[in-house]
Coordinates of C-alpha atoms in Angstrom, one line a residue:
X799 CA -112.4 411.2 131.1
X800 CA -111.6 415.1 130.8
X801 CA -115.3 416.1 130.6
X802 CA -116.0 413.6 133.6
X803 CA -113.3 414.9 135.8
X804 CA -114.5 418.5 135.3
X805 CA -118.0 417.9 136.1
X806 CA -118.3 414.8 138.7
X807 CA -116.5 417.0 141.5
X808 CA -119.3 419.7 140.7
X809 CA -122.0 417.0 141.0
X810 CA -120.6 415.8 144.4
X811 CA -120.2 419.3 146.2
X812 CA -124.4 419.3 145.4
X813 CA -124.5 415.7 146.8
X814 CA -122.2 416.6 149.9
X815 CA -124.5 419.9 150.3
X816 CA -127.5 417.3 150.2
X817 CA -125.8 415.0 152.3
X818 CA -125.1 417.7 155.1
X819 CA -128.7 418.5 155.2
X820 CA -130.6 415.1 155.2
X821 CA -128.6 414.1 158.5
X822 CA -128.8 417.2 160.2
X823 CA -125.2 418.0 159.9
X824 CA -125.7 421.8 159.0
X825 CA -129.1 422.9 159.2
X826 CA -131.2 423.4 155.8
X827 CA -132.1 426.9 156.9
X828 CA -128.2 428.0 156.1
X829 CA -129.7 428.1 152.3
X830 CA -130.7 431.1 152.7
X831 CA -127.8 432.6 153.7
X832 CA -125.2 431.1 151.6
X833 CA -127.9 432.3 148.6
X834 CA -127.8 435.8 150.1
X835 CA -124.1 436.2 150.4
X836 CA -123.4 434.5 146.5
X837 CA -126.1 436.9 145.0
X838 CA -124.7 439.9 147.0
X839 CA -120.9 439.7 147.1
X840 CA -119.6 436.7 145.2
X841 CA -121.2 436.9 142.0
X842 CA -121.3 440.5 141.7
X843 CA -117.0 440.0 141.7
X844 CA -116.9 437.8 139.8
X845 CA -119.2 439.4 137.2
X846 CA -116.5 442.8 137.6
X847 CA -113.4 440.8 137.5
X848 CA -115.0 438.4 134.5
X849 CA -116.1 441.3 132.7
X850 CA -113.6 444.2 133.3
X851 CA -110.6 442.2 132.1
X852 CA -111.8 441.2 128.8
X853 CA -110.9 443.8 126.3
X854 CA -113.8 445.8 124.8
X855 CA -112.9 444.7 121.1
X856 CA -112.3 441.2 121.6
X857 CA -116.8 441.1 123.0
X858 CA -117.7 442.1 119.1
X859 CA -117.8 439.0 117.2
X860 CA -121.0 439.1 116.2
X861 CA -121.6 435.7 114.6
X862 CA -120.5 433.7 117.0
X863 CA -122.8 435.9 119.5
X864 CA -125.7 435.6 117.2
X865 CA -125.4 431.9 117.4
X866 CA -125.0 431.3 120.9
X867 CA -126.4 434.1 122.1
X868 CA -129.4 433.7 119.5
X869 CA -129.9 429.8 120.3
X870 CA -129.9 430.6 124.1
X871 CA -132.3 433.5 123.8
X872 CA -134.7 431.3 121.2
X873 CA -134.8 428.3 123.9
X874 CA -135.7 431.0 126.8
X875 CA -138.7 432.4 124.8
X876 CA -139.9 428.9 123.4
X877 CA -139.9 427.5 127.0
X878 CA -141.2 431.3 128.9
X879 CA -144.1 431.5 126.4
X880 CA -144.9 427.5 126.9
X881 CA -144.7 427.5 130.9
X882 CA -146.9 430.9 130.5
X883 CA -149.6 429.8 128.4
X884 CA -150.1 426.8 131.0
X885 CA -150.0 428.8 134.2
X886 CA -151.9 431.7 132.5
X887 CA -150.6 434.3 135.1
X888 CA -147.2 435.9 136.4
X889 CA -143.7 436.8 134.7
X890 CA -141.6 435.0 136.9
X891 CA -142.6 431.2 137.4
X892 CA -142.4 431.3 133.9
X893 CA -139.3 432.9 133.3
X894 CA -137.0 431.3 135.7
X895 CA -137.9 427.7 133.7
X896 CA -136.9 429.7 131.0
X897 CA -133.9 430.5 132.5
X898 CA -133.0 427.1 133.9
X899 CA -133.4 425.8 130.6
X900 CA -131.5 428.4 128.7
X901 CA -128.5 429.9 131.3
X902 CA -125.1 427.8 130.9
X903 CA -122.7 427.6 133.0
X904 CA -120.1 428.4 130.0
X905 CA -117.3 429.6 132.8
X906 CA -116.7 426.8 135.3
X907 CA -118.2 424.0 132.5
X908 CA -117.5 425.4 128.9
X909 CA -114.1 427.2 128.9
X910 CA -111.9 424.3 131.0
X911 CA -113.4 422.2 128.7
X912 CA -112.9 423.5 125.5
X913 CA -109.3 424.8 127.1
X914 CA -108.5 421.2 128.0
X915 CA -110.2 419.6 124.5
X916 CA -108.9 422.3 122.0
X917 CA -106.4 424.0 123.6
X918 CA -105.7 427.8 124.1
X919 CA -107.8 429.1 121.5
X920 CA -110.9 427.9 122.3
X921 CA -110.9 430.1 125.7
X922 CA -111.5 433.8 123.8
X923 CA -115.1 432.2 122.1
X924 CA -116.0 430.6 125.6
X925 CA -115.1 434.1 127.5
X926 CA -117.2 435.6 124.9
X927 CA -119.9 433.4 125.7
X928 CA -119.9 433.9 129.4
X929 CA -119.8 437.4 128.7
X930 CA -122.9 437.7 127.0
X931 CA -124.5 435.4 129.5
X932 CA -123.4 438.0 132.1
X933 CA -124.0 440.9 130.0
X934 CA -127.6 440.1 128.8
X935 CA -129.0 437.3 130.0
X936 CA -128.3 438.1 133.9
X937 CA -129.8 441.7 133.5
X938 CA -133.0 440.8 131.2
X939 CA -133.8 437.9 134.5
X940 CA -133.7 440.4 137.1
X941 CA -135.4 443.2 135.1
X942 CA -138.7 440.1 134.6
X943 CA -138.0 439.1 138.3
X944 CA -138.4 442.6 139.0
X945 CA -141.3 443.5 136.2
X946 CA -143.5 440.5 138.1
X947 CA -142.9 442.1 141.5
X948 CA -143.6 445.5 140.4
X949 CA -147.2 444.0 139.0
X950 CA -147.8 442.0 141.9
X951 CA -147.8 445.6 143.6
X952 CA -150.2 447.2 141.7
X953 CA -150.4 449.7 138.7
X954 CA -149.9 452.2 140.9
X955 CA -145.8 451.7 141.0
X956 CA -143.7 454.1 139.6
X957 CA -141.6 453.1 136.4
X958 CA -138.9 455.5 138.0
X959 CA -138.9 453.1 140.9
X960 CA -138.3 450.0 139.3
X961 CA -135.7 451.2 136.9
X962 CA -134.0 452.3 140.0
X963 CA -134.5 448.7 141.7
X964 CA -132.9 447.1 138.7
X965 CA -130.1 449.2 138.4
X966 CA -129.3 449.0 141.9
X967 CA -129.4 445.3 142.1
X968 CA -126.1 443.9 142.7
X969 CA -126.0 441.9 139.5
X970 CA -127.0 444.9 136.8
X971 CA -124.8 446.7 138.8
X972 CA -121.9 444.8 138.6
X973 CA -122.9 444.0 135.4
X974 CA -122.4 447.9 134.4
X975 CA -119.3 448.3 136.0
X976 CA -117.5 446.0 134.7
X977 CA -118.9 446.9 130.9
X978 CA -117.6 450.4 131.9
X979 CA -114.3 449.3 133.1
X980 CA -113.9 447.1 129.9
X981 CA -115.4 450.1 127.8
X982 CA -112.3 452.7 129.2
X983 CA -109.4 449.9 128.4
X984 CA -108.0 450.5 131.9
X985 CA -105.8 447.8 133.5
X986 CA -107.0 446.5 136.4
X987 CA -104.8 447.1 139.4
X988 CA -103.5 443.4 141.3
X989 CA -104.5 444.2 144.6
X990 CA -108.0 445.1 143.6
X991 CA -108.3 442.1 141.1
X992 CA -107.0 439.5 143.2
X993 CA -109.7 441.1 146.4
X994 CA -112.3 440.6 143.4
X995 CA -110.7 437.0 142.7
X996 CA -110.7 435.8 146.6
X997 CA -114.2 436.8 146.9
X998 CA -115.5 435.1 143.3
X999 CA -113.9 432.1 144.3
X1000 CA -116.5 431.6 146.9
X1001 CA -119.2 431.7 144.4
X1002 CA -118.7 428.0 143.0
X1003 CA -118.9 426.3 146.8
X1004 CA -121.4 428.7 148.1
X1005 CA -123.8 427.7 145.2
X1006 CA -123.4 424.1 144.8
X1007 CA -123.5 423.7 148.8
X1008 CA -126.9 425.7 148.5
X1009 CA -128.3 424.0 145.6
X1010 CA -127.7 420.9 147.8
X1011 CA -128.8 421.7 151.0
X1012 CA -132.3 422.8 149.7
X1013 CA -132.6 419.5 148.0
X1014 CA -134.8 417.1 149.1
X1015 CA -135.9 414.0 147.7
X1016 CA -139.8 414.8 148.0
X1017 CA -139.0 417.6 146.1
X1018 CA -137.4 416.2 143.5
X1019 CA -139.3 413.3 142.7
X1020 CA -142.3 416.3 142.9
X1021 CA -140.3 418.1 140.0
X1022 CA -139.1 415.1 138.2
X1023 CA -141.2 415.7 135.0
X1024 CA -140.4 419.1 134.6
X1025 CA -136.9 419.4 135.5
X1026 CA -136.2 416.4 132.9
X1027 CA -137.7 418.2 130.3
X1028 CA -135.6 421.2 131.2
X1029 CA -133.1 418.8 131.1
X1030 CA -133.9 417.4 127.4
X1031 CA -134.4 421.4 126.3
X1032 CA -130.7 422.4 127.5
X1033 CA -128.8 419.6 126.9
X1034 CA -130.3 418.3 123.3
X1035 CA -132.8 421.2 121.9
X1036 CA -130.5 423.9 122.5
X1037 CA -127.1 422.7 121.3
X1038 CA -129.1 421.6 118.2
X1039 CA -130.6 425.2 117.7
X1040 CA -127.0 426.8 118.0
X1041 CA -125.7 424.2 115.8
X1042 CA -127.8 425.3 113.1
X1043 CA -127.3 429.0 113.5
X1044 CA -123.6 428.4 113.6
X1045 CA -123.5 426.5 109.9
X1046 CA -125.9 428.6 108.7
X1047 CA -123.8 432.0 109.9
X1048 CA -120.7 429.7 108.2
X1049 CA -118.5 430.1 111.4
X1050 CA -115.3 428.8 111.5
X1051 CA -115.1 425.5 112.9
X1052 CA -113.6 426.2 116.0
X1053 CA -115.9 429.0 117.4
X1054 CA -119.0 426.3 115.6
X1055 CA -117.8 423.9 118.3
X1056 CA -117.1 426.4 121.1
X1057 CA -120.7 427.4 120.7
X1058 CA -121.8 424.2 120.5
X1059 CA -120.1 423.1 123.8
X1060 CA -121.0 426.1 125.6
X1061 CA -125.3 425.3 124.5
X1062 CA -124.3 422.0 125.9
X1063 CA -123.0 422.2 129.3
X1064 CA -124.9 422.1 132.7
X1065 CA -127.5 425.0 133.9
X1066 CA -125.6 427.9 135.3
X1067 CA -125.7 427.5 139.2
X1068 CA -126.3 430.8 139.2
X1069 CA -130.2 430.3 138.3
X1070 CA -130.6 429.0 141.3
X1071 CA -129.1 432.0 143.2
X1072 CA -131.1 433.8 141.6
X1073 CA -134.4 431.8 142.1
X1074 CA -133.0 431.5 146.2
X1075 CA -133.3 435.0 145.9
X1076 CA -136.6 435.7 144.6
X1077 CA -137.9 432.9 146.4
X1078 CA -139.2 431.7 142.7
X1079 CA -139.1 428.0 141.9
X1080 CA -136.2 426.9 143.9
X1081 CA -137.3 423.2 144.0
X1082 CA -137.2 423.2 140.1
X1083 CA -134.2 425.0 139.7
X1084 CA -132.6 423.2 141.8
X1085 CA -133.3 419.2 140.6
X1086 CA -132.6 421.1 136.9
X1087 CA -129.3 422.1 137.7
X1088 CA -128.3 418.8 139.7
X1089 CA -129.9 416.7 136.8
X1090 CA -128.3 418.9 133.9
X1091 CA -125.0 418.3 135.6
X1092 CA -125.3 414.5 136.0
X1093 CA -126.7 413.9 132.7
X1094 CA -124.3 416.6 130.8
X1095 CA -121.2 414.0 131.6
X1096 CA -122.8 411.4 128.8
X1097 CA -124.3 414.4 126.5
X1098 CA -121.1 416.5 126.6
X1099 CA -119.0 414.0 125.3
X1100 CA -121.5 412.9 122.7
X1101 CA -121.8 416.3 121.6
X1102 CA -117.6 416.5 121.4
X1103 CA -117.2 413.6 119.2
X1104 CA -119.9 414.5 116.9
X1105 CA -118.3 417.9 116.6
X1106 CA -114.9 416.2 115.8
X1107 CA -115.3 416.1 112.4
X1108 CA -115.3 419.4 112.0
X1109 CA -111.1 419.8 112.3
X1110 CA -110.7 422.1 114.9
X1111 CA -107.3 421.7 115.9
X1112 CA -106.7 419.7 119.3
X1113 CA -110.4 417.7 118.6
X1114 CA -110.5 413.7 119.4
X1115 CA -109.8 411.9 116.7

């Protein structure tokens, strides 16, 4: 019932967002502009105010990071190097499946429901997780969302210029600011964090609005196939993969199942920001990250029960 209340209001902002579209309530071409505002403003806070406040020291354990970090990375290059060798061209088609089937949405999924599952000490692994997620995995999509654009241009673009384009975008650069700010140990002032809070908070509404409102059924019956095996990949494969990098890195059982649960929650919304951006397999994203949400309410719990035995403190008995 936990898991389910956590994720079923998620599911029904996408379903109100599609709702709103279908009967011409607010027009579908508002997408665009709830996309530009989360990739530009909202999610560059909350990538600062995420980052910044999590001490430097606390980012360094290494096993847990090798496991989730290593499972999520080993499901992006089995499912990039797949998608590639059947479209035979580009970086980025490719890439962003990757990403849909790799990203998780560890902060507004994992930590509440570890928090609410395992108590206080379970939030530290899942901030870790969405850390690294924010740390590595945002950068390395923009830099191959960036590398495809730069080919599509010609040979004739200057390496200068696209390192410049990445470190400028709004998401390395937040990204690198808030490592910096974590880096120095300085506190962060109120005023400032709460500014950094008010506009992060419009991240989760902007996104799941979006992802709705450019939803249609055409299109997702067109993506079915793929998006459910997207689906299969994040939800099953991946958890599975970080499950066996956890035992075999012998972590303790409560950072095994806080990487476990953080493999096994929804696609990060953020995916499809980032695809609304790029204008790169929107339809996709979008029906992955509605059906890995839906879908995630039956695994997740599966997942948490399998993982009880395990004797965290605070697991179902």
């Amino acid at each position: 019932m936990q898991v389910a209340a956590l994720i079923l209001p998620v599911f029904a902002v996408i379903v109100t967002g599609w709702a709103a579209g279908y009967v011409g309530y607010v027009s579908r071409d508002l997408a665009d502009g709830l996309i530009h505002f989360a990739y530009n403003i909202a999610m560059p806070a909350l990538l600062v105010v995420t980052i910044a406040q999590e001490p430097a020291r606390s980012l360094l354990a290494w096993r847990f990071l090798a496991a989730f970090g290593g499972g999520s990375l080993i499901c992006f290059v089995f499912v990039f190097a797949f998608a590639r060798a059947l479209s035979g061209r580009g970086l980025a088609g490719p890439a962003m499946q990757g990403w849909a089937a790799s990203m998780t949405n560890t902060g507004f999924v994992a930590l509440p429901v570890l928090q609410a599952t395992y108590g206080p000490r379970a939030v530290l692994p899942a901030a870790i997780a969405t850390v690294f997620v924010a740390v590595v995995m945002f950068p390395a999509a923009v830099i191959l969302q960036e590398l495809d654009a730069g080919d599509s241009l010609g040979s004739g673009v200057a390496p200068a210029k696209l390192a410049r384009r990445v470190i400028l975008n709004p998401m390395v650069l937040s990204t690198l600011i808030g490592v910096a700010w974590s880096a120095l140990g300085f506190p962060m002032p109120g005023p400032i964090g709460a500014y950094l809070r008010i506009l992060a908070d419009a991240l989760t509404s902007c996104a799941l609005f979006a992802i709705g409102l450019g939803l249609s059924i055409q299109g997702l019956r067109a993506n079915f196939g793929r998006a459910a095996t997207l689906t299969v990949v994040k939800l099953v494969i991946m958890p599975l993969i970080v499950f066996g990098l956890a035992v075999a890195l012998r972590l303790e059982p409560l950072y095994l199942i806080a990487a476990v649960v953080c493999a096994a929650v929804p696609t990060a919304k953020t995916v499809y920001i980032l695809a609304g951006e790029y204008h790169c397999e929107e339809p996709l994203v979008a029906a992955t990250v509605s059906m890995t949400t839906l879908w995630s309410i039956g695994t997740l719990i599966v997942w948490i029960y399998a993982l009880a035995g395990f004797g965290a403190p605070g697991a179902p008995g």
